mmCIF file of C-alpha atoms and ligand atoms in Angstrom:
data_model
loop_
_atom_site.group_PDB
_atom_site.id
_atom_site.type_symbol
_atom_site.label_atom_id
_atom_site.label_comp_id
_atom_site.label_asym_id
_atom_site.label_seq_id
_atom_site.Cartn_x
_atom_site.Cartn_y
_atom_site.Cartn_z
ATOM 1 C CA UNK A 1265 4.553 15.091 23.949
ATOM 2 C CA UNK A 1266 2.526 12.369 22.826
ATOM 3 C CA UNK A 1267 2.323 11.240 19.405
ATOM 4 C CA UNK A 1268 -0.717 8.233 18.520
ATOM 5 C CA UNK A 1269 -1.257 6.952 15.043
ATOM 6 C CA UNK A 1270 -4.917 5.898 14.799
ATOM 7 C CA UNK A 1271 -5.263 4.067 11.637
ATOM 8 C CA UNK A 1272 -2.979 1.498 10.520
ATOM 9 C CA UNK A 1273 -3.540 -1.753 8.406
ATOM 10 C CA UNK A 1274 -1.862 -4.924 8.714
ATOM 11 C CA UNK A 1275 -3.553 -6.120 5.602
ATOM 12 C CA UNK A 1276 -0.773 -5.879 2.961
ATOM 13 C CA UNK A 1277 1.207 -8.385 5.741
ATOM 14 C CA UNK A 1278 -0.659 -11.104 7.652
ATOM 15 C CA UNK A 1279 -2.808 -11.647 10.702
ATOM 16 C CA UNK A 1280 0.520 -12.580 12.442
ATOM 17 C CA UNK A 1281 3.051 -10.954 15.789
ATOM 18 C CA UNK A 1282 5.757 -10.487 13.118
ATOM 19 C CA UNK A 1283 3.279 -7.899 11.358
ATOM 20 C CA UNK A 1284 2.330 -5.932 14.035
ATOM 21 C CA UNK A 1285 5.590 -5.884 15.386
ATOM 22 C CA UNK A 1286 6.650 -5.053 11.903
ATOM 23 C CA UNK A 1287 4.087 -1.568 12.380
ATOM 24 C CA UNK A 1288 4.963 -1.518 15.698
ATOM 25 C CA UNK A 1289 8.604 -0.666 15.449
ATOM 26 C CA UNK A 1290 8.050 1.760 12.537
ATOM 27 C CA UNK A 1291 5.864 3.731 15.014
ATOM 28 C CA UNK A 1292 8.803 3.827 17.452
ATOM 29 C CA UNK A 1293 10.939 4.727 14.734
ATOM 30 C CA UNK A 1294 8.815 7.586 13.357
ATOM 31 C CA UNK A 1295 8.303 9.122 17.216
ATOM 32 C CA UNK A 1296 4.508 7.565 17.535
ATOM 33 C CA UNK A 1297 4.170 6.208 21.108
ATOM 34 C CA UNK A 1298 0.616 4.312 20.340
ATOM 35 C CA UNK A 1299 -0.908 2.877 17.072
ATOM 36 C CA UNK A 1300 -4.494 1.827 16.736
ATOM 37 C CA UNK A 1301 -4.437 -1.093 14.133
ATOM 38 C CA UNK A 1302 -8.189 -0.190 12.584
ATOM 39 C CA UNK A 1303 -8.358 -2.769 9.897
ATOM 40 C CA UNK A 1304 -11.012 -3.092 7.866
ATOM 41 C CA UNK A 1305 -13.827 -4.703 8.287
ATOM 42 C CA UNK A 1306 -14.315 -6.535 5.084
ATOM 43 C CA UNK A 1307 -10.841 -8.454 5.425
ATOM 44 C CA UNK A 1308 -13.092 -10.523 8.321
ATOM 45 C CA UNK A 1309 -15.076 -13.204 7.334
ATOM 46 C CA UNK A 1310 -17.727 -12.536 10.069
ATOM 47 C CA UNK A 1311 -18.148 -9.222 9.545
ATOM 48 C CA UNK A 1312 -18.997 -9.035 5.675
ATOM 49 C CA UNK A 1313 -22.821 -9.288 6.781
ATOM 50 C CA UNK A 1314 -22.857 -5.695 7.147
ATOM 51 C CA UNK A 1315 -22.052 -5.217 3.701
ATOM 52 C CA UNK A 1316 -24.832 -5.461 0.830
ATOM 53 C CA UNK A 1317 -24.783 -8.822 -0.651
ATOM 54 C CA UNK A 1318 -24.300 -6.772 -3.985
ATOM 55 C CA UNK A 1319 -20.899 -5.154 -3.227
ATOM 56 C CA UNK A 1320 -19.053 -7.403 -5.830
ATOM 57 C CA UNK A 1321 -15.415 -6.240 -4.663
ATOM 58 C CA UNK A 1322 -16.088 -6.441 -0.533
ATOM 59 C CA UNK A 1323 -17.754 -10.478 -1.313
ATOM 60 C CA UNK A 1324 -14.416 -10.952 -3.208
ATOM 61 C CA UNK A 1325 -16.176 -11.787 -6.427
ATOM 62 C CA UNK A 1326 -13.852 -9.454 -8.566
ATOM 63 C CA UNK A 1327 -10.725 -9.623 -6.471
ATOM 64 C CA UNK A 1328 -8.675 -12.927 -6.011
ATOM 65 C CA UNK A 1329 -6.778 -11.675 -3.220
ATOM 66 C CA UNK A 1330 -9.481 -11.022 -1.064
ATOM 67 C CA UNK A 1331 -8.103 -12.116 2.658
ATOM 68 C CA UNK A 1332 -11.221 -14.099 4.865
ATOM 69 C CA UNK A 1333 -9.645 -13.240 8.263
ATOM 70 C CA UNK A 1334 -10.902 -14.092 11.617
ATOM 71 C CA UNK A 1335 -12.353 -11.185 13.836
ATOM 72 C CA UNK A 1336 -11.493 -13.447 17.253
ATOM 73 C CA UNK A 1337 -7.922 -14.320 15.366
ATOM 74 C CA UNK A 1338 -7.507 -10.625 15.149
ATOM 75 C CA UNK A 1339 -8.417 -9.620 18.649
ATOM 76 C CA UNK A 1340 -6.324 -12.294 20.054
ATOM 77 C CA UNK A 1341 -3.699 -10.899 18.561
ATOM 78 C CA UNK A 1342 -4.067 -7.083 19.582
ATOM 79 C CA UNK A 1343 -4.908 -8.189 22.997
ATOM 80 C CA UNK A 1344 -1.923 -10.582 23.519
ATOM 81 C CA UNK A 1345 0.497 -7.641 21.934
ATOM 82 C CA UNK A 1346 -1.296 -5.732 24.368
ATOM 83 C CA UNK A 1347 -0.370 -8.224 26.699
ATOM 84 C CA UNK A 1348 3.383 -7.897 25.640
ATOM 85 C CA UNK A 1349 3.590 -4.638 26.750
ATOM 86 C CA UNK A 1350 2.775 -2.734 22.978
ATOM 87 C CA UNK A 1351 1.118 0.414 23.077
ATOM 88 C CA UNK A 1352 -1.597 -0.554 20.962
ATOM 89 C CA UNK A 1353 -5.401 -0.045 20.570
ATOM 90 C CA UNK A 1354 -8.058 -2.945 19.288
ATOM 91 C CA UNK A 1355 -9.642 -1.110 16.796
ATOM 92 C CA UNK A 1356 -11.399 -1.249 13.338
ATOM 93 C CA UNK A 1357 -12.311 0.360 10.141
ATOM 94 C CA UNK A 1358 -15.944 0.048 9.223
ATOM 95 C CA UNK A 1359 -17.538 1.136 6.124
ATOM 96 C CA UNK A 1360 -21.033 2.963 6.776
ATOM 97 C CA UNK A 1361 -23.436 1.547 4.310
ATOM 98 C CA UNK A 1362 -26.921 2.212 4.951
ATOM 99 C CA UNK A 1363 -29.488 0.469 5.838
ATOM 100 C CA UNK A 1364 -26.917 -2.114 7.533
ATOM 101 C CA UNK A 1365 -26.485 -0.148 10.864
ATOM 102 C CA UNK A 1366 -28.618 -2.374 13.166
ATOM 103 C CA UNK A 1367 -25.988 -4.892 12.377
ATOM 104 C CA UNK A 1368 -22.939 -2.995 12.751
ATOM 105 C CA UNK A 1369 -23.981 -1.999 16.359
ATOM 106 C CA UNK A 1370 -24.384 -5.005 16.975
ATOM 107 C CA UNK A 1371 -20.470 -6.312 16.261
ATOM 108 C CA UNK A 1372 -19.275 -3.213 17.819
ATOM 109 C CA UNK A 1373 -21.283 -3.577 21.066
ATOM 110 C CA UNK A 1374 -20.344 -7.294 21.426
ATOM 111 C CA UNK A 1375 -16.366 -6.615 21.555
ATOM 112 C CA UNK A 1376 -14.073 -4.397 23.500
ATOM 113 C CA UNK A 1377 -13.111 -2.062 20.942
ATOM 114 C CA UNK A 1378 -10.715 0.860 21.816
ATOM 115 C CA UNK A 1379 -11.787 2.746 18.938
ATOM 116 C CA UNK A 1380 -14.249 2.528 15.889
ATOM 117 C CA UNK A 1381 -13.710 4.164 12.649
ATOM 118 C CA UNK A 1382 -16.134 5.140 10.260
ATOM 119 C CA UNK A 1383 -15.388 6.040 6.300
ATOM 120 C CA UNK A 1384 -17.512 6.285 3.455
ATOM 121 C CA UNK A 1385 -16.105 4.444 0.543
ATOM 122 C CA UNK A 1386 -18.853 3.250 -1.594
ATOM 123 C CA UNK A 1387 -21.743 4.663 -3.536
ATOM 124 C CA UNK A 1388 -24.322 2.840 -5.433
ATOM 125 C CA UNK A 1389 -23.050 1.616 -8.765
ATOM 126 C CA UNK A 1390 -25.008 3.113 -11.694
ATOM 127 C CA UNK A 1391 -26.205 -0.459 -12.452
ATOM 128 C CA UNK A 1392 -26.582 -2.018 -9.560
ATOM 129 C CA UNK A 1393 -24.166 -3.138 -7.189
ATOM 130 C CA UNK A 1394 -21.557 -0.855 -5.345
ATOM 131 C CA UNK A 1395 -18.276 1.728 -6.856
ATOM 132 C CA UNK A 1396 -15.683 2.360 -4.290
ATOM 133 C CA UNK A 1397 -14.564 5.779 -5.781
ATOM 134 C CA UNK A 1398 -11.442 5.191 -3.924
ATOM 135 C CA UNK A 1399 -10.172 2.089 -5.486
ATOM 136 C CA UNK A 1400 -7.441 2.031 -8.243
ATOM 137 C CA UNK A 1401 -8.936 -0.397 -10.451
ATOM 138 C CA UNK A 1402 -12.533 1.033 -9.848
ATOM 139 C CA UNK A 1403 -10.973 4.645 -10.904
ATOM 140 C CA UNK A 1404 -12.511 4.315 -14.845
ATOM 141 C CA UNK A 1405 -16.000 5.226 -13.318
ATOM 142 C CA UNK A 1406 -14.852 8.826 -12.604
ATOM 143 C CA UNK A 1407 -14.956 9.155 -16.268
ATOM 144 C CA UNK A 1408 -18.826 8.202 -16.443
ATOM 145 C CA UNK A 1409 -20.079 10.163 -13.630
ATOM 146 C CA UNK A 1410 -20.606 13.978 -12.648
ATOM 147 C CA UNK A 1411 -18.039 14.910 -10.217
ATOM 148 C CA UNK A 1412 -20.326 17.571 -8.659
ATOM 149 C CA UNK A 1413 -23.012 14.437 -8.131
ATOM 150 C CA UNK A 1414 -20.315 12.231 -6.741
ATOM 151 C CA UNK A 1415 -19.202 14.788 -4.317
ATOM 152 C CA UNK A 1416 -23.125 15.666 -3.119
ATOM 153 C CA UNK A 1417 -23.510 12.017 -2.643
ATOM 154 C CA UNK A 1418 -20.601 11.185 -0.478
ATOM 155 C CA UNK A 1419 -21.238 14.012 1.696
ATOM 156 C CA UNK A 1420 -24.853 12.712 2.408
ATOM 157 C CA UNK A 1421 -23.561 9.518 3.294
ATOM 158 C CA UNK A 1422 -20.955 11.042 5.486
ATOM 159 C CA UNK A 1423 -23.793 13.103 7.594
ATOM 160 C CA UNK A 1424 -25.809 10.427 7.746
ATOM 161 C CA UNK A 1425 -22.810 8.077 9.059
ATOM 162 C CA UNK A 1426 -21.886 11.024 11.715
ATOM 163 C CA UNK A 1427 -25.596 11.160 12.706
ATOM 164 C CA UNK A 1428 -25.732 6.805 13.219
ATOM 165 C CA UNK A 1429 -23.430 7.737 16.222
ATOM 166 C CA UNK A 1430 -21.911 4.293 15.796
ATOM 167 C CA UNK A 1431 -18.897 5.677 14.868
ATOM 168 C CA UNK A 1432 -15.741 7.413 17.174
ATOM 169 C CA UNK A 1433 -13.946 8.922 14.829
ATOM 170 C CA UNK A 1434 -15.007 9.607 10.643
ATOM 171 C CA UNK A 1435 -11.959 8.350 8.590
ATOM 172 C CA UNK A 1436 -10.443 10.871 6.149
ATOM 173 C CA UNK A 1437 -13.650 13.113 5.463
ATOM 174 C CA UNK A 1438 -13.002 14.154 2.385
ATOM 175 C CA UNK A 1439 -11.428 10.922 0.322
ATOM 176 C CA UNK A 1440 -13.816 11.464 -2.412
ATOM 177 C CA UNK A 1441 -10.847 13.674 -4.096
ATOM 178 C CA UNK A 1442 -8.790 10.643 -3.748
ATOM 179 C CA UNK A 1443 -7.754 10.732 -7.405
ATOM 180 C CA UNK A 1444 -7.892 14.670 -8.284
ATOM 181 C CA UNK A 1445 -11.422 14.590 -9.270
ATOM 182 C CA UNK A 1446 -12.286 18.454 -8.177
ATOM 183 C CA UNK A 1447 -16.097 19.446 -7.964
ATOM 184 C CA UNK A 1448 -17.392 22.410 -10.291
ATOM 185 C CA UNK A 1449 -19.207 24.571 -7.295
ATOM 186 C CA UNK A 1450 -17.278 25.516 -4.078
ATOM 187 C CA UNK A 1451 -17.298 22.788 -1.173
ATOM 188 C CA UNK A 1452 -18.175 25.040 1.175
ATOM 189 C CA UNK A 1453 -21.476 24.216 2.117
ATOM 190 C CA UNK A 1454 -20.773 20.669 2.281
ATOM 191 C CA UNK A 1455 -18.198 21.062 4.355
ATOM 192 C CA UNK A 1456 -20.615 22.687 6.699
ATOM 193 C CA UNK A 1457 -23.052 20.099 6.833
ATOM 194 C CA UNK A 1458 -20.440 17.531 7.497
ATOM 195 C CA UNK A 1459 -18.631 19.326 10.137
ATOM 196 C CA UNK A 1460 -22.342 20.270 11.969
ATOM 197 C CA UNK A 1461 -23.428 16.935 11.220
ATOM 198 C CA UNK A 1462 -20.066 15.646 13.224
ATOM 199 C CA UNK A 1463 -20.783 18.137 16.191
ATOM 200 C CA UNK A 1464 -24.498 17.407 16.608
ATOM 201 C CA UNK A 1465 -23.180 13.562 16.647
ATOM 202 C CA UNK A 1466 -20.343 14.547 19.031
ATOM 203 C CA UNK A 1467 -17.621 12.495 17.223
ATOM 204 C CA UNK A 1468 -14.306 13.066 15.752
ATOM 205 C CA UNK A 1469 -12.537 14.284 12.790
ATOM 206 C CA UNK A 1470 -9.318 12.626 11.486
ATOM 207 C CA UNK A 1471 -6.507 14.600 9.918
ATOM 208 C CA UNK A 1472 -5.278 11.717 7.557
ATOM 209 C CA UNK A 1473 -1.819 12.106 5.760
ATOM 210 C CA UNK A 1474 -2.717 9.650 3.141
ATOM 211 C CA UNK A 1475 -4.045 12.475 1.385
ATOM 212 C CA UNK A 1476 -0.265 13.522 0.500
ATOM 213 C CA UNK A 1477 0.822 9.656 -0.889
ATOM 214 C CA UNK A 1478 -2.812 10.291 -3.441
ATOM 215 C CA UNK A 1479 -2.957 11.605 -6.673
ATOM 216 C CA UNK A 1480 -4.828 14.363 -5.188
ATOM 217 C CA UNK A 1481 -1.480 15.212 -2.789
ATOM 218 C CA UNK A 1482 -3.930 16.861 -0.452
ATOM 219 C CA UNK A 1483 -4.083 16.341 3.131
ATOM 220 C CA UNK A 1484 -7.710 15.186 4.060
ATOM 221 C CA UNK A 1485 -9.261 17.189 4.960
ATOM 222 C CA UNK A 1486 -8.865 20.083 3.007
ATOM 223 C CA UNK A 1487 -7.899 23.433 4.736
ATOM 224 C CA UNK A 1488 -11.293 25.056 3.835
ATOM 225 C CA UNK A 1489 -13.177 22.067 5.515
ATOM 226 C CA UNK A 1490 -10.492 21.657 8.517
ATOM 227 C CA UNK A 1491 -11.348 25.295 9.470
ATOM 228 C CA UNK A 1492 -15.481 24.559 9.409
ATOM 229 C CA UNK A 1493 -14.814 21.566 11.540
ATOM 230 C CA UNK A 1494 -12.417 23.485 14.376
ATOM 231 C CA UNK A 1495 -15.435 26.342 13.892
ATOM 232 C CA UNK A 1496 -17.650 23.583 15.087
ATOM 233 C CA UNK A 1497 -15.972 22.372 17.718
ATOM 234 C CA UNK A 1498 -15.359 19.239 16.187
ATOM 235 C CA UNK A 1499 -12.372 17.649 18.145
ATOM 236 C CA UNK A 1500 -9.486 16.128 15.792
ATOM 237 C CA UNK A 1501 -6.898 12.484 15.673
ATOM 238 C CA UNK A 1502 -3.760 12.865 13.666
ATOM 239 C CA UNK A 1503 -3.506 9.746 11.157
ATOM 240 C CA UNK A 1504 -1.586 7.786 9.061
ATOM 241 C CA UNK A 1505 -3.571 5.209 7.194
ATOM 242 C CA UNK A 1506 -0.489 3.578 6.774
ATOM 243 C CA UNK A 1507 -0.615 0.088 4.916
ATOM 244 C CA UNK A 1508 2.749 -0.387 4.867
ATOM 245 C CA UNK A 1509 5.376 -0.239 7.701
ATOM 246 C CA UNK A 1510 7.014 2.424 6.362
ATOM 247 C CA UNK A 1511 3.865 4.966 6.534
ATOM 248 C CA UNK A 1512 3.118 4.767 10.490
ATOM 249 C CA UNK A 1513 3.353 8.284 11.113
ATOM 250 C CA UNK A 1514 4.288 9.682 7.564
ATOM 251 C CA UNK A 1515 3.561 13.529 7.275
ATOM 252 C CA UNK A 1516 2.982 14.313 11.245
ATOM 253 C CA UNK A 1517 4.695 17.322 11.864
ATOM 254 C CA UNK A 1518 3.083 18.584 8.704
ATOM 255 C CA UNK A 1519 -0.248 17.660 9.784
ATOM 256 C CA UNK A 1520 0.063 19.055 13.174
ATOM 257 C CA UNK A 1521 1.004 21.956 12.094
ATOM 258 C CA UNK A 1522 -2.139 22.440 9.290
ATOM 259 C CA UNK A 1523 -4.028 21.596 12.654
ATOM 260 C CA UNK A 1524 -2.139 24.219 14.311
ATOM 261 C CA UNK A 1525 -3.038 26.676 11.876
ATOM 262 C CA UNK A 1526 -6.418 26.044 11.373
ATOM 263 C CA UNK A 1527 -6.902 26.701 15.405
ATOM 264 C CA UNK A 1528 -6.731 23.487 17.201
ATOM 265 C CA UNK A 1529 -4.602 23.535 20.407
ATOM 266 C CA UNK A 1530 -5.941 19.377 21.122
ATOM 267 C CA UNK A 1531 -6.134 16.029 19.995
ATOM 268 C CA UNK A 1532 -7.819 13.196 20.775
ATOM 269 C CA UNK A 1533 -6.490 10.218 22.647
ATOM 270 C CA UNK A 1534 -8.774 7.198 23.165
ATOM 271 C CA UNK A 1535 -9.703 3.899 25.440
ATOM 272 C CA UNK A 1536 -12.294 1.676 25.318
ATOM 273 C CA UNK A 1537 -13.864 4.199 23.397
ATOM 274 C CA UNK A 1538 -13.378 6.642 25.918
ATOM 275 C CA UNK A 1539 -11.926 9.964 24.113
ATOM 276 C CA UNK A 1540 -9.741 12.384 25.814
ATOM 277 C CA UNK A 1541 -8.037 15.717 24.538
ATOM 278 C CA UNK A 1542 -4.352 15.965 25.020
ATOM 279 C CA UNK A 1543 -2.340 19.412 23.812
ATOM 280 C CA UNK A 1544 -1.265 19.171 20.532
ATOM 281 C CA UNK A 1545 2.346 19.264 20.419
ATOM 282 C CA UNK A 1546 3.163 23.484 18.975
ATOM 283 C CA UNK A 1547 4.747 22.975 15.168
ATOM 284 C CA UNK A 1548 7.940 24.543 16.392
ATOM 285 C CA UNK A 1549 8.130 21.829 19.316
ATOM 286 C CA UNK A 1550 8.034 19.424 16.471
HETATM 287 ZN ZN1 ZN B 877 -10.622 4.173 4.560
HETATM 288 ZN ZN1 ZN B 878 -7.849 2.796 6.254
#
């Protein structure tokens, strides 16, 4: 039965063969038989045009470790492991921020990506500039914000970065309870809208186990909004998110079965961008 891992990071390492060999033999180890390494787009130098000029953190104005890879360094790289005989996809993690899609198609028409992931991760900063709600040291402006607000926001960026249909897959749907924060009103009805919104645009969900190393200790998605997106047909990848070698593949049997559970019989498997559903291995197959 296969077993992929579709979002890994190599940025915690270096742009280097040892790293990816480094994620490459954890996946063996942990029963994965492919890995997509989606970094993220901001690590590359070329790429931070699609960001807002304001987004202090992404232009590595508030963070001294910020890495300025290169995007052709990087392909290289996956192509000549590739080339080696690794099972592994050239992929990449952007962030949707709007108003910047004209140039994100444009870097992910000009190279031969496997697979493109799309996450929400920032919201406007309440004076100016950009929050990432999901980053530690950012965490202090939960305290200064409605949660209820935070929550209606991030799920209108996430429909509107389903409906850009730039995107293969949407990266853990619901990080916005990253840290705990729980909304006030039931999530239903978002959940909904994001899992119609992700139909209309064809695209898939990702079951992301990083949900379960959070504070929250949640899978994402939740099982409330995994059951609206299997209701929509919305087809599913099984994911890591692993930043460390040690995480390709944490939690799998676990996820497949809350996939199991929640009706899904299929996940996705993808090249060049081309998706196709494989059975999804039964929880008691392991
Ligand atoms: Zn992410
Ligand atoms: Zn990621």
């Amino acid at each position: 039965m296969r077993r992929p891992d579709y979002h890994t990071h190599l940025e915690n390492y270096a742009l280097d063969r040892d790293s990816l060999l480094r994620m490459a033999e954890a996946a063996v180890a942990a029963g994965v038989d492919e890995i997509a390494v989606t970094e993220h787009a901001h690590n590359f130098l070329q790429c931070r045009d699609t960001y807002p000029p304001d987004n202090d953190w992404v232009h590595g104005r508030d963070r001294p470790d910020r890495r300025n890879w290169d995007l052709e360094a990087y392909l290289r790289l996956l192509e000549a492991a590739r080339a080696e005989g690794l099972r592994v996809l050239v992929a990449v993690e952007w962030d949707y921020c709007p108003g910047y899609e004209a140039r994100l198609e444009r870097w992910i028409r000009s190279y031969p990506w496997d697979l493109v992931l799309g996450g929400v991760h920032w919201l406007p900063g309440r004076t100016g500039g950009w929050w990432g709600f999901d980053i530690p040291e950012q965490r202090t402006e939960w305290e200064h914000r409605d949660v209820d607000r935070v929550y209606g926001d991030y799920f209108r960026l996430l429909c509107e970065a389903a409906s850009t249909g730039l995107f293969d897959v949407l990266a853990h749907p619901d990080v916005v309870k990253v840290f705990g924060h729980l909304p006030r009103q039931d999530p239903a009805e978002w959940y909904e809208q994001a899992a119609e919104a992700m139909a209309r645009a064809g695209i898939c969900a990702e079951i992301n186990t990083a949900g379960w190393r959070k504070p929250v200790g949640e899978l994402y998605p939740a099982p409330a909004f995994l059951q609206a997106l299997y209701r929509q047909g919305v087809p599913i990848v099984i994911s890591s998110d692993a930043h460390w070698a040690e995480h390709v593949g944490f939690g799998f049997p676990e996820a497949e079965r809350a996939a199991y559970s929640a009706g899904y019989r299929t996940r996705c498997v993808f090249q060049a961008r081309r998706r196709l559903e494989i059975p999804l291995s039964r929880p008691d197959e392991g």
